C-alpha cells in the first residue's frame, strides 16, 4: 500500500512529461502534413541523378552524362 504513495505521483509526472512532449510536437508542426511525404516519394520523376535516354538514339542525353 505504501508503494502507491510513490507510484501515483510518478505516474502523474510521467503523464505530464508525455503531454508536454506531445504539445511541443503539435506546436512545432510535426503533424501538419501526414500524407505529403508518402505521395512525394511516388512522384520522383524530376530526379537529375536518374539517367534519361533519348527516345530516338537510345543514348543518354548530353546533360545526363555529367
mmCIF file with all atom_site columns, N, CA and C in Angstrom:
data_model
loop_
_atom_site.group_PDB
_atom_site.id
_atom_site.type_symbol
_atom_site.label_atom_id
_atom_site.label_alt_id
_atom_site.label_comp_id
_atom_site.label_asym_id
_atom_site.label_entity_id
_atom_site.label_seq_id
_atom_site.pdbx_PDB_ins_code
_atom_site.Cartn_x
_atom_site.Cartn_y
_atom_site.Cartn_z
_atom_site.occupancy
_atom_site.B_iso_or_equiv
_atom_site.pdbx_formal_charge
_atom_site.auth_seq_id
_atom_site.auth_comp_id
_atom_site.auth_asym_id
_atom_site.auth_atom_id
_atom_site.pdbx_PDB_model_num
ATOM 1   N N  . UNK A 1 1  ? 0.827  -1.204 0.000   1.00 0.00 ? 1  UNK A N  1
ATOM 2   C CA . UNK A 1 1  ? 0.000  0.000  0.000   1.00 0.00 ? 1  UNK A CA 1
ATOM 3   C C  . UNK A 1 1  ? 0.866  1.261  0.000   1.00 0.00 ? 1  UNK A C  1
ATOM 4   N N  . UNK A 1 2  ? 1.998  1.182  0.672   1.00 0.00 ? 2  UNK A N  1
ATOM 5   C CA . UNK A 1 2  ? 2.884  2.351  0.733   1.00 0.00 ? 2  UNK A CA 1
ATOM 6   C C  . UNK A 1 2  ? 3.492  2.674  -0.631  1.00 0.00 ? 2  UNK A C  1
ATOM 7   N N  . UNK A 1 3  ? 3.604  1.663  -1.498  1.00 0.00 ? 3  UNK A N  1
ATOM 8   C CA . UNK A 1 3  ? 4.177  1.897  -2.819  1.00 0.00 ? 3  UNK A CA 1
ATOM 9   C C  . UNK A 1 3  ? 3.291  2.807  -3.654  1.00 0.00 ? 3  UNK A C  1
ATOM 10  N N  . UNK A 1 4  ? 1.989  2.816  -3.383  1.00 0.00 ? 4  UNK A N  1
ATOM 11  C CA . UNK A 1 4  ? 1.078  3.686  -4.131  1.00 0.00 ? 4  UNK A CA 1
ATOM 12  C C  . UNK A 1 4  ? 1.391  5.160  -3.895  1.00 0.00 ? 4  UNK A C  1
ATOM 13  N N  . UNK A 1 5  ? 1.912  5.487  -2.722  1.00 0.00 ? 5  UNK A N  1
ATOM 14  C CA . UNK A 1 5  ? 2.290  6.881  -2.438  1.00 0.00 ? 5  UNK A CA 1
ATOM 15  C C  . UNK A 1 5  ? 3.452  7.329  -3.325  1.00 0.00 ? 5  UNK A C  1
ATOM 16  N N  . UNK A 1 6  ? 4.202  6.382  -3.833  1.00 0.00 ? 6  UNK A N  1
ATOM 17  C CA . UNK A 1 6  ? 5.295  6.694  -4.752  1.00 0.00 ? 6  UNK A CA 1
ATOM 18  C C  . UNK A 1 6  ? 4.850  6.583  -6.210  1.00 0.00 ? 6  UNK A C  1
ATOM 19  N N  . UNK A 1 7  ? 4.097  5.539  -6.534  1.00 0.00 ? 7  UNK A N  1
ATOM 20  C CA . UNK A 1 7  ? 3.759  5.283  -7.928  1.00 0.00 ? 7  UNK A CA 1
ATOM 21  C C  . UNK A 1 7  ? 2.744  6.266  -8.502  1.00 0.00 ? 7  UNK A C  1
ATOM 22  N N  . UNK A 1 8  ? 1.788  6.710  -7.721  1.00 0.00 ? 8  UNK A N  1
ATOM 23  C CA . UNK A 1 8  ? 0.789  7.660  -8.239  1.00 0.00 ? 8  UNK A CA 1
ATOM 24  C C  . UNK A 1 8  ? 1.424  8.993  -8.613  1.00 0.00 ? 8  UNK A C  1
ATOM 25  N N  . UNK A 1 9  ? 2.239  9.621  -7.750  1.00 0.00 ? 9  UNK A N  1
ATOM 26  C CA . UNK A 1 9  ? 2.898  10.870 -8.190  1.00 0.00 ? 9  UNK A CA 1
ATOM 27  C C  . UNK A 1 9  ? 3.856  10.659 -9.370  1.00 0.00 ? 9  UNK A C  1
ATOM 28  N N  . UNK A 1 10 ? 4.567  9.519  -9.393  1.00 0.00 ? 10 UNK A N  1
ATOM 29  C CA . UNK A 1 10 ? 5.450  9.253  -10.539 1.00 0.00 ? 10 UNK A CA 1
ATOM 30  C C  . UNK A 1 10 ? 4.650  9.091  -11.825 1.00 0.00 ? 10 UNK A C  1
ATOM 31  N N  . UNK A 1 11 ? 3.505  8.451  -11.748 1.00 0.00 ? 11 UNK A N  1
ATOM 32  C CA . UNK A 1 11 ? 2.650  8.299  -12.923 1.00 0.00 ? 11 UNK A CA 1
ATOM 33  C C  . UNK A 1 11 ? 2.120  9.628  -13.417 1.00 0.00 ? 11 UNK A C  1
ATOM 34  N N  . UNK A 1 12 ? 1.750  10.495 -12.486 1.00 0.00 ? 12 UNK A N  1
ATOM 35  C CA . UNK A 1 12 ? 1.251  11.826 -12.869 1.00 0.00 ? 12 UNK A CA 1
ATOM 36  C C  . UNK A 1 12 ? 2.362  12.655 -13.500 1.00 0.00 ? 12 UNK A C  1
ATOM 37  N N  . UNK A 1 13 ? 3.558  12.572 -12.948 1.00 0.00 ? 13 UNK A N  1
ATOM 38  C CA . UNK A 1 13 ? 4.697  13.310 -13.516 1.00 0.00 ? 13 UNK A CA 1
ATOM 39  C C  . UNK A 1 13 ? 5.031  12.772 -14.910 1.00 0.00 ? 13 UNK A C  1
ATOM 40  N N  . UNK A 1 14 ? 5.013  11.453 -15.053 1.00 0.00 ? 14 UNK A N  1
ATOM 41  C CA . UNK A 1 14 ? 5.285  10.840 -16.355 1.00 0.00 ? 14 UNK A CA 1
ATOM 42  C C  . UNK A 1 14 ? 4.245  11.263 -17.385 1.00 0.00 ? 14 UNK A C  1
ATOM 43  N N  . UNK A 1 15 ? 2.981  11.288 -17.002 1.00 0.00 ? 15 UNK A N  1
ATOM 44  C CA . UNK A 1 15 ? 1.918  11.700 -17.906 1.00 0.00 ? 15 UNK A CA 1
ATOM 45  C C  . UNK A 1 15 ? 2.069  13.175 -18.289 1.00 0.00 ? 15 UNK A C  1
ATOM 46  N N  . UNK A 1 16 ? 2.500  14.016 -17.348 1.00 0.00 ? 16 UNK A N  1
ATOM 47  C CA . UNK A 1 16 ? 2.698  15.434 -17.645 1.00 0.00 ? 16 UNK A CA 1
ATOM 48  C C  . UNK A 1 16 ? 3.850  15.622 -18.646 1.00 0.00 ? 16 UNK A C  1
ATOM 49  N N  . UNK A 1 17 ? 4.900  14.822 -18.500 1.00 0.00 ? 17 UNK A N  1
ATOM 50  C CA . UNK A 1 17 ? 6.033  14.915 -19.432 1.00 0.00 ? 17 UNK A CA 1
ATOM 51  C C  . UNK A 1 17 ? 5.603  14.476 -20.830 1.00 0.00 ? 17 UNK A C  1
ATOM 52  N N  . UNK A 1 18 ? 4.854  13.400 -20.923 1.00 0.00 ? 18 UNK A N  1
ATOM 53  C CA . UNK A 1 18 ? 4.370  12.919 -22.219 1.00 0.00 ? 18 UNK A CA 1
ATOM 54  C C  . UNK A 1 18 ? 3.438  13.950 -22.861 1.00 0.00 ? 18 UNK A C  1
ATOM 55  N N  . UNK A 1 19 ? 2.558  14.547 -22.075 1.00 0.00 ? 19 UNK A N  1
ATOM 56  C CA . UNK A 1 19 ? 1.644  15.570 -22.597 1.00 0.00 ? 19 UNK A CA 1
ATOM 57  C C  . UNK A 1 19 ? 2.421  16.794 -23.086 1.00 0.00 ? 19 UNK A C  1
ATOM 58  N N  . UNK A 1 20 ? 3.438  17.205 -22.331 1.00 0.00 ? 20 UNK A N  1
ATOM 59  C CA . UNK A 1 20 ? 4.249  18.352 -22.745 1.00 0.00 ? 20 UNK A CA 1
ATOM 60  C C  . UNK A 1 20 ? 4.993  18.055 -24.045 1.00 0.00 ? 20 UNK A C  1
ATOM 61  N N  . UNK A 1 21 ? 5.520  16.829 -24.185 1.00 0.00 ? 21 UNK A N  1
ATOM 62  C CA . UNK A 1 21 ? 6.221  16.458 -25.420 1.00 0.00 ? 21 UNK A CA 1
ATOM 63  C C  . UNK A 1 21 ? 5.251  16.433 -26.597 1.00 0.00 ? 21 UNK A C  1
ATOM 64  N N  . UNK A 1 22 ? 4.052  15.928 -26.398 1.00 0.00 ? 22 UNK A N  1
ATOM 65  C CA . UNK A 1 22 ? 3.060  15.897 -27.464 1.00 0.00 ? 22 UNK A CA 1
ATOM 66  C C  . UNK A 1 22 ? 2.662  17.305 -27.888 1.00 0.00 ? 22 UNK A C  1
ATOM 67  N N  . UNK A 1 23 ? 2.407  18.176 -26.922 1.00 0.00 ? 23 UNK A N  1
ATOM 68  C CA . UNK A 1 23 ? 2.028  19.551 -27.259 1.00 0.00 ? 23 UNK A CA 1
ATOM 69  C C  . UNK A 1 23 ? 3.166  20.275 -27.971 1.00 0.00 ? 23 UNK A C  1
ATOM 70  N N  . UNK A 1 24 ? 4.397  19.992 -27.594 1.00 0.00 ? 24 UNK A N  1
ATOM 71  C CA . UNK A 1 24 ? 5.555  20.603 -28.245 1.00 0.00 ? 24 UNK A CA 1
ATOM 72  C C  . UNK A 1 24 ? 5.628  20.169 -29.712 1.00 0.00 ? 24 UNK A C  1
ATOM 73  N N  . UNK A 1 25 ? 5.370  18.892 -29.995 1.00 0.00 ? 25 UNK A N  1
ATOM 74  C CA . UNK A 1 25 ? 5.423  18.435 -31.381 1.00 0.00 ? 25 UNK A CA 1
ATOM 75  C C  . UNK A 1 25 ? 4.267  18.998 -32.206 1.00 0.00 ? 25 UNK A C  1
ATOM 76  N N  . UNK A 1 26 ? 3.107  19.176 -31.590 1.00 0.00 ? 26 UNK A N  1
ATOM 77  C CA . UNK A 1 26 ? 1.972  19.761 -32.312 1.00 0.00 ? 26 UNK A CA 1
ATOM 78  C C  . UNK A 1 26 ? 2.268  21.213 -32.657 1.00 0.00 ? 26 UNK A C  1
ATOM 79  N N  . UNK A 1 27 ? 2.809  21.945 -31.720 1.00 0.00 ? 27 UNK A N  1
ATOM 80  C CA . UNK A 1 27 ? 3.132  23.360 -31.975 1.00 0.00 ? 27 UNK A CA 1
ATOM 81  C C  . UNK A 1 27 ? 4.266  23.526 -32.968 1.00 0.00 ? 27 UNK A C  1
ATOM 82  N N  . UNK A 1 28 ? 5.145  22.544 -33.051 1.00 0.00 ? 28 UNK A N  1
ATOM 83  C CA . UNK A 1 28 ? 6.260  22.607 -33.995 1.00 0.00 ? 28 UNK A CA 1
ATOM 84  C C  . UNK A 1 28 ? 5.832  22.233 -35.409 1.00 0.00 ? 28 UNK A C  1
ATOM 85  N N  . UNK A 1 29 ? 4.590  21.796 -35.585 1.00 0.00 ? 29 UNK A N  1
ATOM 86  C CA . UNK A 1 29 ? 4.096  21.470 -36.914 1.00 0.00 ? 29 UNK A CA 1
ATOM 87  C C  . UNK A 1 29 ? 4.449  20.074 -37.371 1.00 0.00 ? 29 UNK A C  1
ATOM 88  N N  . UNK A 1 30 ? 4.726  19.189 -36.445 1.00 0.00 ? 30 UNK A N  1
ATOM 89  C CA . UNK A 1 30 ? 5.133  17.837 -36.774 1.00 0.00 ? 30 UNK A CA 1
ATOM 90  C C  . UNK A 1 30 ? 4.024  17.046 -37.473 1.00 0.00 ? 30 UNK A C  1
ATOM 91  N N  . UNK A 1 31 ? 2.784  17.360 -37.214 1.00 0.00 ? 31 UNK A N  1
ATOM 92  C CA . UNK A 1 31 ? 1.663  16.589 -37.750 1.00 0.00 ? 31 UNK A CA 1
ATOM 93  C C  . UNK A 1 31 ? 0.869  17.372 -38.799 1.00 0.00 ? 31 UNK A C  1
ATOM 94  N N  . UNK A 1 32 ? 1.445  18.401 -39.382 1.00 0.00 ? 32 UNK A N  1
ATOM 95  C CA . UNK A 1 32 ? 0.724  19.216 -40.352 1.00 0.00 ? 32 UNK A CA 1
ATOM 96  C C  . UNK A 1 32 ? 0.426  18.476 -41.646 1.00 0.00 ? 32 UNK A C  1
ATOM 97  N N  . UNK A 1 33 ? 1.421  17.817 -42.202 1.00 0.00 ? 33 UNK A N  1
ATOM 98  C CA . UNK A 1 33 ? 1.252  17.146 -43.492 1.00 0.00 ? 33 UNK A CA 1
ATOM 99  C C  . UNK A 1 33 ? 1.643  15.686 -43.338 1.00 0.00 ? 33 UNK A C  1
ATOM 100 N N  . UNK A 1 34 ? 0.674  14.852 -43.037 1.00 0.00 ? 34 UNK A N  1
ATOM 101 C CA . UNK A 1 34 ? 0.967  13.441 -42.818 1.00 0.00 ? 34 UNK A CA 1
ATOM 102 C C  . UNK A 1 34 ? 1.051  12.648 -44.121 1.00 0.00 ? 34 UNK A C  1
ATOM 103 N N  . UNK A 1 35 ? 0.383  13.091 -45.185 1.00 0.00 ? 35 UNK A N  1
ATOM 104 C CA . UNK A 1 35 ? 0.358  12.325 -46.427 1.00 0.00 ? 35 UNK A CA 1
ATOM 105 C C  . UNK A 1 35 ? 1.340  12.850 -47.472 1.00 0.00 ? 35 UNK A C  1
ATOM 106 N N  . UNK A 1 36 ? 1.879  14.025 -47.280 1.00 0.00 ? 36 UNK A N  1
ATOM 107 C CA . UNK A 1 36 ? 2.789  14.603 -48.263 1.00 0.00 ? 36 UNK A CA 1
ATOM 108 C C  . UNK A 1 36 ? 4.016  13.758 -48.548 1.00 0.00 ? 36 UNK A C  1
ATOM 109 N N  . UNK A 1 37 ? 4.765  13.336 -47.526 1.00 0.00 ? 37 UNK A N  1
ATOM 110 C CA . UNK A 1 37 ? 5.946  12.518 -47.814 1.00 0.00 ? 37 UNK A CA 1
ATOM 111 C C  . UNK A 1 37 ? 5.614  11.185 -48.486 1.00 0.00 ? 37 UNK A C  1
ATOM 112 N N  . UNK A 1 38 ? 4.470  10.607 -48.167 1.00 0.00 ? 38 UNK A N  1
ATOM 113 C CA . UNK A 1 38 ? 4.099  9.338  -48.798 1.00 0.00 ? 38 UNK A CA 1
ATOM 114 C C  . UNK A 1 38 ? 3.811  9.527  -50.283 1.00 0.00 ? 38 UNK A C  1
ATOM 115 N N  . UNK A 1 39 ? 3.226  10.642 -50.660 1.00 0.00 ? 39 UNK A N  1
ATOM 116 C CA . UNK A 1 39 ? 2.946  10.904 -52.071 1.00 0.00 ? 39 UNK A CA 1
ATOM 117 C C  . UNK A 1 39 ? 4.186  11.434 -52.788 1.00 0.00 ? 39 UNK A C  1
ATOM 118 N N  . UNK A 1 40 ? 5.027  12.156 -52.078 1.00 0.00 ? 40 UNK A N  1
ATOM 119 C CA . UNK A 1 40 ? 6.219  12.740 -52.688 1.00 0.00 ? 40 UNK A CA 1
ATOM 120 C C  . UNK A 1 40 ? 7.195  11.667 -53.148 1.00 0.00 ? 40 UNK A C  1
ATOM 121 N N  . UNK A 1 41 ? 7.270  10.556 -52.442 1.00 0.00 ? 41 UNK A N  1
ATOM 122 C CA . UNK A 1 41 ? 8.202  9.502  -52.845 1.00 0.00 ? 41 UNK A CA 1
ATOM 123 C C  . UNK A 1 41 ? 7.755  8.830  -54.137 1.00 0.00 ? 41 UNK A C  1
ATOM 124 N N  . UNK A 1 42 ? 6.467  8.862  -54.419 1.00 0.00 ? 42 UNK A N  1
ATOM 125 C CA . UNK A 1 42 ? 5.973  8.256  -55.650 1.00 0.00 ? 42 UNK A CA 1
ATOM 126 C C  . UNK A 1 42 ? 6.170  9.150  -56.864 1.00 0.00 ? 42 UNK A C  1
ATOM 127 N N  . UNK A 1 43 ? 6.278  10.449 -56.662 1.00 0.00 ? 43 UNK A N  1
ATOM 128 C CA . UNK A 1 43 ? 6.443  11.405 -57.761 1.00 0.00 ? 43 UNK A CA 1
ATOM 129 C C  . UNK A 1 43 ? 7.897  11.856 -57.844 1.00 0.00 ? 43 UNK A C  1
ATOM 130 N N  . UNK A 1 44 ? 8.792  10.922 -58.085 1.00 0.00 ? 44 UNK A N  1
ATOM 131 C CA . UNK A 1 44 ? 10.221 11.201 -58.063 1.00 0.00 ? 44 UNK A CA 1
ATOM 132 C C  . UNK A 1 44 ? 10.792 11.289 -59.468 1.00 0.00 ? 44 UNK A C  1
ATOM 133 N N  . UNK A 1 45 ? 10.004 11.741 -60.439 1.00 0.00 ? 45 UNK A N  1
ATOM 134 C CA . UNK A 1 45 ? 10.468 11.751 -61.815 1.00 0.00 ? 45 UNK A CA 1
ATOM 135 C C  . UNK A 1 45 ? 11.300 12.974 -62.172 1.00 0.00 ? 45 UNK A C  1
ATOM 136 N N  . UNK A 1 46 ? 11.543 13.896 -61.268 1.00 0.00 ? 46 UNK A N  1
ATOM 137 C CA . UNK A 1 46 ? 12.376 15.067 -61.553 1.00 0.00 ? 46 UNK A CA 1
ATOM 138 C C  . UNK A 1 46 ? 13.790 14.896 -61.011 1.00 0.00 ? 46 UNK A C  1
ATOM 139 N N  . UNK A 1 47 ? 14.155 13.710 -60.621 1.00 0.00 ? 47 UNK A N  1
ATOM 140 C CA . UNK A 1 47 ? 15.464 13.469 -60.033 1.00 0.00 ? 47 UNK A CA 1
ATOM 141 C C  . UNK A 1 47 ? 16.536 13.541 -61.119 1.00 0.00 ? 47 UNK A C  1
ATOM 142 N N  . UNK A 1 48 ? 17.489 14.480 -61.033 1.00 0.00 ? 48 UNK A N  1
ATOM 143 C CA . UNK A 1 48 ? 18.512 14.596 -62.081 1.00 0.00 ? 48 UNK A CA 1
ATOM 144 C C  . UNK A 1 48 ? 19.512 13.448 -62.056 1.00 0.00 ? 48 UNK A C  1
ATOM 145 N N  . UNK A 1 49 ? 19.554 12.638 -60.994 1.00 0.00 ? 49 UNK A N  1
ATOM 146 C CA . UNK A 1 49 ? 20.502 11.535 -60.928 1.00 0.00 ? 49 UNK A CA 1
ATOM 147 C C  . UNK A 1 49 ? 20.040 10.336 -61.750 1.00 0.00 ? 49 UNK A C  1
ATOM 148 N N  . UNK A 1 50 ? 18.771 10.322 -62.161 1.00 0.00 ? 50 UNK A N  1
ATOM 149 C CA . UNK A 1 50 ? 18.265 9.234  -62.979 1.00 0.00 ? 50 UNK A CA 1
ATOM 150 C C  . UNK A 1 50 ? 18.640 9.518  -64.433 1.00 0.00 ? 50 UNK A C  1
ATOM 151 N N  . UNK A 1 51 ? 19.443 8.664  -65.062 1.00 0.00 ? 51 UNK A N  1
ATOM 152 C CA . UNK A 1 51 ? 19.811 8.927  -66.461 1.00 0.00 ? 51 UNK A CA 1
ATOM 153 C C  . UNK A 1 51 ? 18.605 8.736  -67.380 1.00 0.00 ? 51 UNK A C  1
ATOM 154 N N  . UNK A 1 52 ? 18.357 9.731  -68.198 1.00 0.00 ? 52 UNK A N  1
ATOM 155 C CA . UNK A 1 52 ? 17.244 9.664  -69.137 1.00 0.00 ? 52 UNK A CA 1
ATOM 156 C C  . UNK A 1 52 ? 17.808 9.377  -70.530 1.00 0.00 ? 52 UNK A C  1
ATOM 157 N N  . UNK A 1 53 ? 17.107 8.561  -71.263 1.00 0.00 ? 53 UNK A N  1
ATOM 158 C CA . UNK A 1 53 ? 17.559 8.210  -72.607 1.00 0.00 ? 53 UNK A CA 1
ATOM 159 C C  . UNK A 1 53 ? 16.728 8.968  -73.629 1.00 0.00 ? 53 UNK A C  1
ATOM 160 N N  . UNK A 1 54 ? 17.396 9.345  -74.691 1.00 0.00 ? 54 UNK A N  1
ATOM 161 C CA . UNK A 1 54 ? 16.717 9.979  -75.805 1.00 0.00 ? 54 UNK A CA 1
ATOM 162 C C  . UNK A 1 54 ? 15.903 8.896  -76.515 1.00 0.00 ? 54 UNK A C  1
ATOM 163 N N  . UNK A 1 55 ? 14.615 9.119  -76.789 1.00 0.00 ? 55 UNK A N  1
ATOM 164 C CA . UNK A 1 55 ? 13.792 8.044  -77.355 1.00 0.00 ? 55 UNK A CA 1
ATOM 165 C C  . UNK A 1 55 ? 14.241 7.582  -78.737 1.00 0.00 ? 55 UNK A C  1
ATOM 166 N N  . UNK A 1 56 ? 14.969 8.404  -79.493 1.00 0.00 ? 56 UNK A N  1
ATOM 167 C CA . UNK A 1 56 ? 15.365 8.026  -80.843 1.00 0.00 ? 56 UNK A CA 1
ATOM 168 C C  . UNK A 1 56 ? 16.686 7.257  -80.834 1.00 0.00 ? 56 UNK A C  1
ATOM 169 N N  . UNK A 1 57 ? 17.691 7.777  -80.168 1.00 0.00 ? 57 UNK A N  1
ATOM 170 C CA . UNK A 1 57 ? 19.016 7.180  -80.271 1.00 0.00 ? 57 UNK A CA 1
ATOM 171 C C  . UNK A 1 57 ? 19.314 6.162  -79.179 1.00 0.00 ? 57 UNK A C  1
ATOM 172 N N  . UNK A 1 58 ? 18.532 6.093  -78.149 1.00 0.00 ? 58 UNK A N  1
ATOM 173 C CA . UNK A 1 58 ? 18.706 5.189  -77.020 1.00 0.00 ? 58 UNK A CA 1
ATOM 174 C C  . UNK A 1 58 ? 20.008 5.451  -76.280 1.00 0.00 ? 58 UNK A C  1
ATOM 175 N N  . UNK A 1 59 ? 20.635 6.599  -76.513 1.00 0.00 ? 59 UNK A N  1
ATOM 176 C CA . UNK A 1 59 ? 21.830 7.008  -75.794 1.00 0.00 ? 59 UNK A CA 1
ATOM 177 C C  . UNK A 1 59 ? 21.437 8.032  -74.731 1.00 0.00 ? 59 UNK A C  1
ATOM 178 N N  . UNK A 1 60 ? 22.167 8.090  -73.631 1.00 0.00 ? 60 UNK A N  1
ATOM 179 C CA . UNK A 1 60 ? 21.866 9.127  -72.630 1.00 0.00 ? 60 UNK A CA 1
ATOM 180 C C  . UNK A 1 60 ? 22.085 10.516 -73.216 1.00 0.00 ? 60 UNK A C  1
ATOM 181 N N  . UNK A 1 61 ? 21.239 11.433 -72.822 1.00 0.00 ? 61 UNK A N  1
ATOM 182 C CA . UNK A 1 61 ? 21.402 12.796 -73.302 1.00 0.00 ? 61 UNK A CA 1
ATOM 183 C C  . UNK A 1 61 ? 22.683 13.398 -72.745 1.00 0.00 ? 61 UNK A C  1
ATOM 184 N N  . UNK A 1 62 ? 23.162 14.459 -73.392 1.00 0.00 ? 62 UNK A N  1
ATOM 185 C CA . UNK A 1 62 ? 24.409 15.088 -73.018 1.00 0.00 ? 62 UNK A CA 1
ATOM 186 C C  . UNK A 1 62 ? 24.353 15.641 -71.587 1.00 0.00 ? 62 UNK A C  1
ATOM 187 N N  . UNK A 1 63 ? 23.224 16.198 -71.210 1.00 0.00 ? 63 UNK A N  1
ATOM 188 C CA . UNK A 1 63 ? 23.120 16.791 -69.883 1.00 0.00 ? 63 UNK A CA 1
ATOM 189 C C  . UNK A 1 63 ? 23.074 15.733 -68.782 1.00 0.00 ? 63 UNK A C  1
ATOM 190 N N  . UNK A 1 64 ? 22.748 14.492 -69.116 1.00 0.00 ? 64 UNK A N  1
ATOM 191 C CA . UNK A 1 64 ? 22.704 13.420 -68.131 1.00 0.00 ? 64 UNK A CA 1
ATOM 192 C C  . UNK A 1 64 ? 24.050 12.728 -67.961 1.00 0.00 ? 64 UNK A C  1
ATOM 193 N N  . UNK A 1 65 ? 24.987 12.998 -68.844 1.00 0.00 ? 65 UNK A N  1
ATOM 194 C CA . UNK A 1 65 ? 26.302 12.352 -68.771 1.00 0.00 ? 65 UNK A CA 1
ATOM 195 C C  . UNK A 1 65 ? 27.201 12.971 -67.709 1.00 0.00 ? 65 UNK A C  1
ATOM 196 N N  . UNK A 1 66 ? 26.832 14.113 -67.206 1.00 0.00 ? 66 UNK A N  1
ATOM 197 C CA . UNK A 1 66 ? 27.677 14.796 -66.221 1.00 0.00 ? 66 UNK A CA 1
ATOM 198 C C  . UNK A 1 66 ? 27.731 14.063 -64.934 1.00 0.00 ? 66 UNK A C  1
#
